[in-house]
PDB file of C-alpha atoms in Angstrom:
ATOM      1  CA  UNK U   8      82.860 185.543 128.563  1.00  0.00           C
ATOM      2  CA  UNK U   9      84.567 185.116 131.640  1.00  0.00           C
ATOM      3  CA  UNK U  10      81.215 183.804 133.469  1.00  0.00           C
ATOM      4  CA  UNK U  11      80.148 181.692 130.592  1.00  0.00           C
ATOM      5  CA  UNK U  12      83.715 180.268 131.473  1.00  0.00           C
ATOM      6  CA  UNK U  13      83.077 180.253 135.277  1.00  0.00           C
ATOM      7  CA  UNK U  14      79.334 178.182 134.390  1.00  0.00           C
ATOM      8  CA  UNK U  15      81.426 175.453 132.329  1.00  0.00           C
ATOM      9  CA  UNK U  16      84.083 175.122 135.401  1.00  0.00           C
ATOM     10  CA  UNK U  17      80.651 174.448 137.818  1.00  0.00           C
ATOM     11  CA  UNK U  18      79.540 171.855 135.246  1.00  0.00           C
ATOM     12  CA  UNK U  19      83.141 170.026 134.956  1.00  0.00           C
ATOM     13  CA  UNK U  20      82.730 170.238 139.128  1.00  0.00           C
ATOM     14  CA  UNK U  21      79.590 168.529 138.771  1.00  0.00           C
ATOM     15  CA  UNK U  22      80.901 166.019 136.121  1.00  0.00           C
ATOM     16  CA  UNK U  23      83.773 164.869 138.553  1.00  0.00           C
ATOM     17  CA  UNK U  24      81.741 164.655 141.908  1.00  0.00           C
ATOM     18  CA  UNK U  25      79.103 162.343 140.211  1.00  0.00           C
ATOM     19  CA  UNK U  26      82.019 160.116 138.985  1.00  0.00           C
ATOM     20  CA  UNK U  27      83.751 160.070 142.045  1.00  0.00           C
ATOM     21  CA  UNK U  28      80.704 158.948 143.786  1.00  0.00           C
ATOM     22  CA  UNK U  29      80.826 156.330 140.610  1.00  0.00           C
ATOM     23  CA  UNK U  30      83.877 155.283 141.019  1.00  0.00           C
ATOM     24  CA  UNK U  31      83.343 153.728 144.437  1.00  0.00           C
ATOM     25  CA  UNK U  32      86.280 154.865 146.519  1.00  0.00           C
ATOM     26  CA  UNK U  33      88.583 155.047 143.356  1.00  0.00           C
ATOM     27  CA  UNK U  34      87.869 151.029 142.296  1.00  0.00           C
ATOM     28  CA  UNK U  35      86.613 151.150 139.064  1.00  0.00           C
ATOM     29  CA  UNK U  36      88.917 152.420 136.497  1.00  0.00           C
ATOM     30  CA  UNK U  37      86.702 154.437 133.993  1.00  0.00           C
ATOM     31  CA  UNK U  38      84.844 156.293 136.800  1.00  0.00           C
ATOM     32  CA  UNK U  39      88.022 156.946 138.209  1.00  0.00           C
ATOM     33  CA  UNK U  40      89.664 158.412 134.710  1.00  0.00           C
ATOM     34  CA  UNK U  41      86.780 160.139 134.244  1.00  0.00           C
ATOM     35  CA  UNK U  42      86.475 161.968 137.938  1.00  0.00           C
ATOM     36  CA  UNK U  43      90.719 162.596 137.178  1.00  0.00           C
ATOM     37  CA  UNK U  44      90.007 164.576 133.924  1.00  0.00           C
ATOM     38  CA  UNK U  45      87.022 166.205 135.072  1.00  0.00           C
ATOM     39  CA  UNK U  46      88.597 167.398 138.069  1.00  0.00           C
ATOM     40  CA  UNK U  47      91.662 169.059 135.757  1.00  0.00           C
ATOM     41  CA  UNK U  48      89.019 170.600 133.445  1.00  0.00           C
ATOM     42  CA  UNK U  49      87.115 172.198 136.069  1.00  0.00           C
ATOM     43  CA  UNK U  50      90.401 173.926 137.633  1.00  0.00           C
ATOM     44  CA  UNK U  51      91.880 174.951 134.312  1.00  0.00           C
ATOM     45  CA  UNK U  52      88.121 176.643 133.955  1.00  0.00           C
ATOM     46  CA  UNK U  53      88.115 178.146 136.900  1.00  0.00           C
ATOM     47  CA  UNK U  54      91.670 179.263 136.400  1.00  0.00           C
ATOM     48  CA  UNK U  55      91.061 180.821 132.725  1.00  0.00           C
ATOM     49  CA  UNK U  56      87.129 182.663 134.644  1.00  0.00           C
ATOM     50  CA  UNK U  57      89.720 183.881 137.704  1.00  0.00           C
ATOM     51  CA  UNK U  58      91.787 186.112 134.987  1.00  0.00           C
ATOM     52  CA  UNK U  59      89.272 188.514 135.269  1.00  0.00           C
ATOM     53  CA  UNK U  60      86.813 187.767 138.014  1.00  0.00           C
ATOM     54  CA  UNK U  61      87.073 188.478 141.680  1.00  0.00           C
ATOM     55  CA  UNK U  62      88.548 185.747 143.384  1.00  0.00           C
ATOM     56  CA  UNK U  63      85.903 185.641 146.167  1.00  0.00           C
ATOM     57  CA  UNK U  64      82.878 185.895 143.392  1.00  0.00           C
ATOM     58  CA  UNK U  65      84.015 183.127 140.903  1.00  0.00           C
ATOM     59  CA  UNK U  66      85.485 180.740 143.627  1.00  0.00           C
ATOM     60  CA  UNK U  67      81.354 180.971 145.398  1.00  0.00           C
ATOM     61  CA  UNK U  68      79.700 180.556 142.521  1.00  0.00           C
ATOM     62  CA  UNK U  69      82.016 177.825 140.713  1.00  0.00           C
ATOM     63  CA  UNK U  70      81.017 175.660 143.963  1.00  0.00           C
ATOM     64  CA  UNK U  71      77.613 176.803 144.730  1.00  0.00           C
ATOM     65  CA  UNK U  72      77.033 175.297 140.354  1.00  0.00           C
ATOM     66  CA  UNK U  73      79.028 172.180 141.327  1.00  0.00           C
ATOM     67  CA  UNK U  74      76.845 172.246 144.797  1.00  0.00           C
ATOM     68  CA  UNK U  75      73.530 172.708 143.629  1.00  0.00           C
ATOM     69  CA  UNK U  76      73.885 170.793 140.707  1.00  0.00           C
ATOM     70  CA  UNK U  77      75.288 167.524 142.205  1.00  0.00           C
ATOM     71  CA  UNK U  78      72.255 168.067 144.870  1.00  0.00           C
ATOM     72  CA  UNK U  79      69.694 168.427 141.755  1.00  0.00           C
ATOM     73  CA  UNK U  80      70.945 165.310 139.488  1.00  0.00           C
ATOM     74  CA  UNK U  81      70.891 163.603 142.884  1.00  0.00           C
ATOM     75  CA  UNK U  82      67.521 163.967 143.427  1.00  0.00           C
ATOM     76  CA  UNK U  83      66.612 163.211 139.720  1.00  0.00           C
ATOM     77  CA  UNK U  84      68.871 160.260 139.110  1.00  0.00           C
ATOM     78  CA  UNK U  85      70.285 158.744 142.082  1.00  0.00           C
ATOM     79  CA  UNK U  86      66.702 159.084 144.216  1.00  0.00           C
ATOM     80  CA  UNK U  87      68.145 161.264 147.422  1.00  0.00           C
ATOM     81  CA  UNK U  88      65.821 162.643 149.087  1.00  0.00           C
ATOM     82  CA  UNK U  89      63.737 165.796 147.790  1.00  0.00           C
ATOM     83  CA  UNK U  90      62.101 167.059 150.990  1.00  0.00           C
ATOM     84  CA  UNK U  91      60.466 170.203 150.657  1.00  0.00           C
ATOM     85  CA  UNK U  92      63.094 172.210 153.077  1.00  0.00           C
ATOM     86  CA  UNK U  93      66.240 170.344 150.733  1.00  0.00           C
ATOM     87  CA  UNK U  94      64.411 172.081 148.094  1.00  0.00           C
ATOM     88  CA  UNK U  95      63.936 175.489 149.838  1.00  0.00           C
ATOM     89  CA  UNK U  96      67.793 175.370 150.409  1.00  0.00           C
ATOM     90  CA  UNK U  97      68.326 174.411 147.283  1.00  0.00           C
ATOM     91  CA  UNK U  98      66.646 177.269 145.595  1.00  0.00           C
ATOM     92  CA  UNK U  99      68.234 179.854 148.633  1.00  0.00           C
ATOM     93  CA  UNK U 100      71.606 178.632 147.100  1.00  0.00           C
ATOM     94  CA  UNK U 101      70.378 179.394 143.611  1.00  0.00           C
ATOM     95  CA  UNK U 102      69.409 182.783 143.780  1.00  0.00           C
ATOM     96  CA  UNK U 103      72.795 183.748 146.114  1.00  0.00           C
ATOM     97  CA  UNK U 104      74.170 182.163 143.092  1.00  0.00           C
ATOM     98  CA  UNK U 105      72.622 184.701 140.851  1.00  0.00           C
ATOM     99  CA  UNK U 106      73.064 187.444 143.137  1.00  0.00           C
ATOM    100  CA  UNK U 107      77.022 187.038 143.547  1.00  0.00           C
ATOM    101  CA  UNK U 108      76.834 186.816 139.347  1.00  0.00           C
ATOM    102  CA  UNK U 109      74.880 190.095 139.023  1.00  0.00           C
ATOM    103  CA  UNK U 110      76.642 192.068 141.779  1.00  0.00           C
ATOM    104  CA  UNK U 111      80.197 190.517 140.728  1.00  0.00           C
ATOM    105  CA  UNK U 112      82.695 192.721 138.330  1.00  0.00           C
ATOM    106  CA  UNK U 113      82.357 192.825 135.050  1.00  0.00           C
TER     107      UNK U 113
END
């Protein structure tokens, strides 16, 4: 449970990067709200996963999701650039991801 935990933290991480980019240095008031809750939510996550993960493990993976993921609906949504080497690195990041889950305590 603890990593299903962890994966929602990465996604609140996520959630609040995208509306701080939104919020356009902290201007606009809903982006702004938004990027403030998110932010909490993603550390009381990542708080509740740390209970029973290793520290190292869970604090890698909670920003390689929020990492990765920002990157990804960046190059879907917000048209950054999706060279083929961004993608490589992108998909390295990935499977470390994976390989810190599967070789973390459980």
């Amino acid at each position: 449970m603890a990593w299903v935990i962890l994966f929602i933290a990465g996604l609140f991480e996520m959630a609040w990067a995208l509306l701080l980019k939104e919020s356009h240095g902290l201007t606009r008031l809903l982006p702004t709200v938004g990027f403030v809750v998110f932010m909490i939510l993603s550390m009381v996550f990542l708080a509740q996963a740390l209970k029973s993960l290793p520290l190292g493990t869970a604090y890698a993976v909670w920003t390689g999701i929020g990492a990765a993921g920002t990157a990804i609906v960046g190059m879907i949504w917000l048209g950054e650039s999706r060279e083929p080497l961004r993608i490589l690195s992108l998909a390295m990041l990935i499977a470390g991801i994976i390989g810190l889950q599967l070789t973390g305590n459980h």
